[in-house]
Amino acid sequence: MLDVRLTEAPAHVRHGSNIGQPLTRRDGVLKVTGKAPFAADHHPPNMLFAVLAVSSIARGRVTFLDVAAAKNHPGVVEVMTPAHKPALAEDPDAKTNPFMFRLDLLQSDQVRYANQPIAVVVAETLEAATEGATLLAPNYELLAPRVGLDAGESFVPPAVGVGNPAVVEHGDVEVGLAAAAKTIDATYETPPQYHNPMEPHATVATWDGDKLSIDTPTQGLALAQGRIAGLFGIPPENIHIRSPFLGGGFGSTGFITGPQILGIMAARLVNRPVKLVLRREQMYGPVGHRSPTRQHLRIGVDETGLLTALEHHTKTVSSTFDDFFEPAADASHTLYASPAIRTMHKAVRVDSGTPMFMRAPGEATGSIALESAIDEMAWACGMEPLYFRIRNYAEVEPISGKPFSSKALRDCYARGAECFGWARRPLAPRQMRDNAGLLVGWGMGTATFPALMFQGTARAVVRADGGGVMETGAHDMGQGAWTALAQIAADGLGLPLDRVEFRSGRSDLPDAGIAGGSAHTATAGQAIHNAGAAVIAKLADLATRDERSRLFGAGNAGVTARDGRLFRRDDETRSESYADILARAGLAEVEASGTGAANPAAQAEYAMHAHGAVFAEVKVDPDLGQIRVTRMIGAFAAGRIINPKLVRSQLLGGMIWGMSFALHEEAVVDRRSGRVMNANLAEYQVPVNADVPSMDVLTVEEDDPHVNALGIKGVGEIGITGSAGAIANALWHATGVRVRRFPIRIRDLVTVP
Ligand code: MOS
């Protein structure tokens, strides 16, 4: 079994605290030299290649597949179809909890969306499997697809996102609007987006009796293990998943997807190892996406510019066979104080794959509308938009009434504004030009994301040679989990980083919890911290109870761990190495476990959010409407920063995603066929280096003792929030045009008089 060994670079040999150090990624050398194993890099002996055949229609039925033609093609070994497939122990359409997503595993001839898997061709070579899939030449019974936000009747689900109510009412919005001195009523639209991680969903599956070994990217090893166990009717411990690295994920590998399971089914059918890798265009359907939204905001303020009402209604889409969608209106729950807040979600069922969590689900889309509307309202009031925000931001979470650290948000506003030079901004639009005559605009947006935690476990070992091991099945999808979590492990074990073996990325390790919701470092980090503390307590126990130890009688509380030694707190000249303690006790090692989870008592008392403020400068050609983002500065407060270099990269990445949201990304769905017309990375536009301006990230120090013992809030998603709104507001400031449909295009600006 392959165990990933990370390169030891001199920078990692630190003595004393590792937490807070800007260490370079420990997986960096492996990745840039092509040695980091991704799922599709695996080729077990005797392996076959599987290729998906997917539907070209969005709704209807497959009436014929030319299985004989495919099977006759040289090299083709097997064709898996609804009529010919291994039995499953569970209906893929069964759903026993809201986070169990229905999968398309060839359960029928029905087609529910374009690019739905309809067959799998298995062959000796990739070429033969690909040709075989083409030869299937399906016939369909075609029904007119339902496409877009106006496709039909809407429904209100019982819960949205991570289980929040679909409708939330606090105070009386109608009373607040009636009493308002000024109101605005505006509708914003955001498009469907697809996750597009660099690494496609891939499975390399090997069965050995009823034991299964798989390489596949997942943000949730234990969840994936449980889902596969249920579908195949085998115990979870029979399933070994390796997912040391993910080439992105963004939510699309949070829950195991249909194509990943189809690879496992194919391996079962042919009784040989099978590799199945999605082609890029096949990722536009069966592996999730962000649903489009239409968000209707109504805001009222009194004569002094204080909010009297805030209403945020979201209409979005879900699939015809499952319920998830983008919970955009939830973004209005936390940021602005208003005596009346009402949020509502509804969705129409369309013939698309089921939407899925996608980076900052809800907050990314919702904050665009909210931050645009707040900016519009500030201008309507003749108020400076930063001042307007400060005037209205919540000192306590408005709906729950629970306090959070609003000082952190104040600091983000102040530091970001100063660094950007915001004070020089003219209030009115179209006031600034550069030397080339381009219109210049400045805008801002507030960033916020909840500080979530899931449940995770870690196992710590200190060995007789004085080294340590920390094990947790964490997921590195590019954010740097191997590095940040190893830093926490080293400090938790009281060892230099190069004396700690950090094991991760496999399902046979303790469950680290899902890498999602920006909660991975907090959850797995807390588990690691607690496991380290537990194993040190055992060492301390061995030493302080032993008359032969220099630490005898110190008691657990009287000992600190550092550099592979325990020291008496009251007299640091008295110390003993871990190796000596274990040698005297005649032990090869000591081990202990720790868990990480939210503290319900603290959660009941405090609202927990990370905050930030993003400032953007854009330039617009007044004749051609061409848009450039020329500067972005984000200031963020996200609790304890484990690794400033990684955190900076995460926040920059988030801000670039925000820019992508404002100006680039959009999946265009053909209304007649229900197919995504730009299902590739050439026409599905994302920013490239040439689009990305000078950017900077400031992290505002924040010591939040309530979120968890390490004070970690998470940084994976907050950078997206606020950023797109900041750019939209800057575009208005440059041109005087409010564009409320995203992404903003040249043609939205050239119609300007
Ligand atoms: Mo995420 S959408 O929490 O990977």
mmCIF file of N, CA and C in Angstrom, residues 644-705:
data_model
loop_
_atom_site.group_PDB
_atom_site.id
_atom_site.type_symbol
_atom_site.label_atom_id
_atom_site.label_comp_id
_atom_site.label_asym_id
_atom_site.label_seq_id
_atom_site.Cartn_x
_atom_site.Cartn_y
_atom_site.Cartn_z
ATOM 1 N N PRO A 644 0.376 31.591 7.939
ATOM 2 C CA PRO A 644 0.026 32.821 7.220
ATOM 3 C C PRO A 644 0.233 32.726 5.709
ATOM 4 N N LYS A 645 1.214 31.919 5.284
ATOM 5 C CA LYS A 645 1.444 31.803 3.842
ATOM 6 C C LYS A 645 0.275 31.075 3.178
ATOM 7 N N LEU A 646 -0.164 29.973 3.780
ATOM 8 C CA LEU A 646 -1.282 29.211 3.213
ATOM 9 C C LEU A 646 -2.578 30.007 3.290
ATOM 10 N N VAL A 647 -2.755 30.711 4.390
ATOM 11 C CA VAL A 647 -3.983 31.483 4.577
ATOM 12 C C VAL A 647 -4.068 32.602 3.544
ATOM 13 N N ARG A 648 -2.939 33.247 3.315
ATOM 14 C CA ARG A 648 -2.903 34.300 2.301
ATOM 15 C C ARG A 648 -3.299 33.720 0.940
ATOM 16 N N SER A 649 -2.757 32.550 0.626
ATOM 17 C CA SER A 649 -3.082 31.929 -0.661
ATOM 18 C C SER A 649 -4.563 31.562 -0.749
ATOM 19 N N GLN A 650 -5.102 31.053 0.357
ATOM 20 C CA GLN A 650 -6.520 30.698 0.370
ATOM 21 C C GLN A 650 -7.377 31.943 0.125
ATOM 22 N N LEU A 651 -7.032 33.021 0.799
ATOM 23 C CA LEU A 651 -7.838 34.237 0.680
ATOM 24 C C LEU A 651 -7.681 34.854 -0.708
ATOM 25 N N LEU A 652 -6.457 34.840 -1.239
ATOM 26 C CA LEU A 652 -6.262 35.333 -2.612
ATOM 27 C C LEU A 652 -7.090 34.494 -3.586
ATOM 28 N N GLY A 653 -7.041 33.183 -3.399
ATOM 29 C CA GLY A 653 -7.813 32.300 -4.275
ATOM 30 C C GLY A 653 -9.296 32.599 -4.190
ATOM 31 N N GLY A 654 -9.774 32.841 -2.990
ATOM 32 C CA GLY A 654 -11.180 33.189 -2.812
ATOM 33 C C GLY A 654 -11.529 34.492 -3.514
ATOM 34 N N MET A 655 -10.668 35.486 -3.345
ATOM 35 C CA MET A 655 -10.943 36.783 -3.985
ATOM 36 C C MET A 655 -10.934 36.657 -5.511
ATOM 37 N N ILE A 656 -10.047 35.816 -6.025
ATOM 38 C CA ILE A 656 -10.019 35.600 -7.483
ATOM 39 C C ILE A 656 -11.304 34.900 -7.921
ATOM 40 N N TRP A 657 -11.776 33.971 -7.088
ATOM 41 C CA TRP A 657 -13.067 33.325 -7.399
ATOM 42 C C TRP A 657 -14.180 34.376 -7.410
ATOM 43 N N GLY A 658 -14.127 35.310 -6.468
ATOM 44 C CA GLY A 658 -15.117 36.386 -6.439
ATOM 45 C C GLY A 658 -15.081 37.210 -7.719
ATOM 46 N N MET A 659 -13.873 37.469 -8.170
ATOM 47 C CA MET A 659 -13.694 38.204 -9.421
ATOM 48 C C MET A 659 -14.265 37.401 -10.591
ATOM 49 N N SER A 660 -14.027 36.106 -10.530
ATOM 50 C CA SER A 660 -14.556 35.206 -11.550
ATOM 51 C C SER A 660 -16.085 35.276 -11.562
ATOM 52 N N PHE A 661 -16.657 35.297 -10.370
ATOM 53 C CA PHE A 661 -18.101 35.373 -10.211
ATOM 54 C C PHE A 661 -18.627 36.677 -10.813
ATOM 55 N N ALA A 662 -17.918 37.772 -10.554
ATOM 56 C CA ALA A 662 -18.381 39.074 -11.018
ATOM 57 C C ALA A 662 -18.293 39.193 -12.536
ATOM 58 N N LEU A 663 -17.243 38.638 -13.130
ATOM 59 C CA LEU A 663 -16.958 38.979 -14.523
ATOM 60 C C LEU A 663 -16.834 37.800 -15.485
ATOM 61 N N HIS A 664 -16.678 36.582 -15.004
ATOM 62 C CA HIS A 664 -16.309 35.504 -15.920
ATOM 63 C C HIS A 664 -17.281 34.327 -15.973
ATOM 64 N N GLU A 665 -17.504 33.685 -14.823
ATOM 65 C CA GLU A 665 -18.094 32.346 -14.846
ATOM 66 C C GLU A 665 -19.572 32.331 -15.176
ATOM 67 N N GLU A 666 -19.933 31.471 -16.085
ATOM 68 C CA GLU A 666 -21.351 31.245 -16.376
ATOM 69 C C GLU A 666 -21.493 29.986 -17.224
ATOM 70 N N ALA A 667 -22.278 29.051 -16.751
ATOM 71 C CA ALA A 667 -22.630 27.912 -17.589
ATOM 72 C C ALA A 667 -23.879 28.312 -18.368
ATOM 73 N N VAL A 668 -23.796 28.219 -19.685
ATOM 74 C CA VAL A 668 -24.914 28.632 -20.526
ATOM 75 C C VAL A 668 -25.694 27.383 -20.936
ATOM 76 N N VAL A 669 -26.956 27.362 -20.541
ATOM 77 C CA VAL A 669 -27.779 26.177 -20.815
ATOM 78 C C VAL A 669 -28.683 26.466 -22.015
ATOM 79 N N ASP A 670 -28.635 25.566 -22.987
ATOM 80 C CA ASP A 670 -29.480 25.677 -24.174
ATOM 81 C C ASP A 670 -30.925 25.387 -23.768
ATOM 82 N N ARG A 671 -31.793 26.345 -23.995
ATOM 83 C CA ARG A 671 -33.189 26.185 -23.555
ATOM 84 C C ARG A 671 -33.897 25.053 -24.288
ATOM 85 N N ARG A 672 -33.479 24.770 -25.530
ATOM 86 C CA ARG A 672 -34.165 23.719 -26.289
ATOM 87 C C ARG A 672 -33.703 22.335 -25.865
ATOM 88 N N SER A 673 -32.398 22.208 -25.611
ATOM 89 C CA SER A 673 -31.867 20.857 -25.356
ATOM 90 C C SER A 673 -31.592 20.593 -23.877
ATOM 91 N N GLY A 674 -31.496 21.648 -23.074
ATOM 92 C CA GLY A 674 -31.147 21.459 -21.673
ATOM 93 C C GLY A 674 -29.684 21.103 -21.467
ATOM 94 N N ARG A 675 -28.880 21.281 -22.500
ATOM 95 C CA ARG A 675 -27.456 20.956 -22.383
ATOM 96 C C ARG A 675 -26.646 22.214 -22.072
ATOM 97 N N VAL A 676 -25.575 22.028 -21.305
ATOM 98 C CA VAL A 676 -24.650 23.141 -21.084
ATOM 99 C C VAL A 676 -23.838 23.312 -22.361
ATOM 100 N N MET A 677 -23.892 24.513 -22.931
ATOM 101 C CA MET A 677 -23.267 24.720 -24.242
ATOM 102 C C MET A 677 -21.768 24.983 -24.143
ATOM 103 N N ASN A 678 -21.324 25.398 -22.957
ATOM 104 C CA ASN A 678 -19.880 25.668 -22.814
ATOM 105 C C ASN A 678 -19.276 24.701 -21.795
ATOM 106 N N ALA A 679 -19.510 23.418 -22.028
ATOM 107 C CA ALA A 679 -19.071 22.399 -21.076
ATOM 108 C C ALA A 679 -17.605 22.038 -21.313
ATOM 109 N N ASN A 680 -16.746 23.005 -21.147
ATOM 110 C CA ASN A 680 -15.303 22.779 -21.313
ATOM 111 C C ASN A 680 -14.582 23.950 -20.657
ATOM 112 N N LEU A 681 -13.274 23.855 -20.554
ATOM 113 C CA LEU A 681 -12.540 24.925 -19.873
ATOM 114 C C LEU A 681 -12.124 26.038 -20.829
ATOM 115 N N ALA A 682 -12.442 25.899 -22.119
ATOM 116 C CA ALA A 682 -12.127 26.979 -23.050
ATOM 117 C C ALA A 682 -13.226 28.033 -23.028
ATOM 118 N N GLU A 683 -14.482 27.567 -22.984
ATOM 119 C CA GLU A 683 -15.594 28.515 -23.077
ATOM 120 C C GLU A 683 -16.263 28.784 -21.733
ATOM 121 N N TYR A 684 -16.044 27.933 -20.757
ATOM 122 C CA TYR A 684 -16.476 28.228 -19.392
ATOM 123 C C TYR A 684 -15.353 29.075 -18.819
ATOM 124 N N GLN A 685 -15.592 30.372 -18.743
ATOM 125 C CA GLN A 685 -14.487 31.292 -18.506
ATOM 126 C C GLN A 685 -14.174 31.435 -17.027
ATOM 127 N N VAL A 686 -12.906 31.321 -16.725
ATOM 128 C CA VAL A 686 -12.407 31.621 -15.382
ATOM 129 C C VAL A 686 -11.210 32.557 -15.569
ATOM 130 N N PRO A 687 -10.878 33.332 -14.544
ATOM 131 C CA PRO A 687 -9.760 34.261 -14.717
ATOM 132 C C PRO A 687 -8.449 33.502 -14.916
ATOM 133 N N VAL A 688 -7.629 34.035 -15.783
ATOM 134 C CA VAL A 688 -6.269 33.531 -15.931
ATOM 135 C C VAL A 688 -5.335 34.596 -15.355
ATOM 136 N N ASN A 689 -4.046 34.312 -15.342
ATOM 137 C CA ASN A 689 -3.103 35.246 -14.733
ATOM 138 C C ASN A 689 -3.273 36.656 -15.284
ATOM 139 N N ALA A 690 -3.493 36.759 -16.591
ATOM 140 C CA ALA A 690 -3.583 38.083 -17.205
ATOM 141 C C ALA A 690 -4.790 38.870 -16.705
ATOM 142 N N ASP A 691 -5.791 38.190 -16.168
ATOM 143 C CA ASP A 691 -6.982 38.878 -15.659
ATOM 144 C C ASP A 691 -6.794 39.350 -14.227
ATOM 145 N N VAL A 692 -5.835 38.731 -13.530
ATOM 146 C CA VAL A 692 -5.753 38.959 -12.087
ATOM 147 C C VAL A 692 -4.831 40.129 -11.809
ATOM 148 N N PRO A 693 -5.376 41.111 -11.114
ATOM 149 C CA PRO A 693 -4.618 42.342 -10.898
ATOM 150 C C PRO A 693 -3.661 42.213 -9.718
ATOM 151 N N SER A 694 -3.092 43.324 -9.361
ATOM 152 C CA SER A 694 -2.344 43.422 -8.117
ATOM 153 C C SER A 694 -3.322 43.196 -6.970
ATOM 154 N N MET A 695 -3.020 42.218 -6.151
ATOM 155 C CA MET A 695 -3.931 41.878 -5.058
ATOM 156 C C MET A 695 -3.158 41.794 -3.766
ATOM 157 N N ASP A 696 -3.821 42.150 -2.703
ATOM 158 C CA ASP A 696 -3.169 41.953 -1.420
ATOM 159 C C ASP A 696 -4.184 41.515 -0.372
ATOM 160 N N VAL A 697 -3.666 40.798 0.603
ATOM 161 C CA VAL A 697 -4.489 40.285 1.688
ATOM 162 C C VAL A 697 -3.894 40.753 3.008
ATOM 163 N N LEU A 698 -4.721 41.314 3.849
ATOM 164 C CA LEU A 698 -4.290 41.666 5.202
ATOM 165 C C LEU A 698 -5.039 40.743 6.150
ATOM 166 N N THR A 699 -4.333 40.166 7.097
ATOM 167 C CA THR A 699 -5.068 39.408 8.099
ATOM 168 C C THR A 699 -5.064 40.205 9.396
ATOM 169 N N VAL A 700 -6.250 40.374 9.912
ATOM 170 C CA VAL A 700 -6.450 41.167 11.122
ATOM 171 C C VAL A 700 -6.404 40.207 12.301
ATOM 172 N N GLU A 701 -5.575 40.520 13.254
ATOM 173 C CA GLU A 701 -5.413 39.627 14.399
ATOM 174 C C GLU A 701 -6.727 39.506 15.165
ATOM 175 N N GLU A 702 -7.072 38.284 15.492
ATOM 176 C CA GLU A 702 -8.310 38.077 16.225
ATOM 177 C C GLU A 702 -8.141 36.881 17.156
ATOM 178 N N ASP A 703 -8.386 37.113 18.404
ATOM 179 C CA ASP A 703 -8.289 36.034 19.382
ATOM 180 C C ASP A 703 -9.701 35.743 19.857
ATOM 181 N N ASP A 704 -10.303 34.703 19.274
ATOM 182 C CA ASP A 704 -11.671 34.345 19.652
ATOM 183 C C ASP A 704 -11.608 33.096 20.519
ATOM 184 N N PRO A 705 -11.818 33.232 21.804
ATOM 185 C CA PRO A 705 -11.656 32.086 22.696
ATOM 186 C C PRO A 705 -12.840 31.119 22.649
#
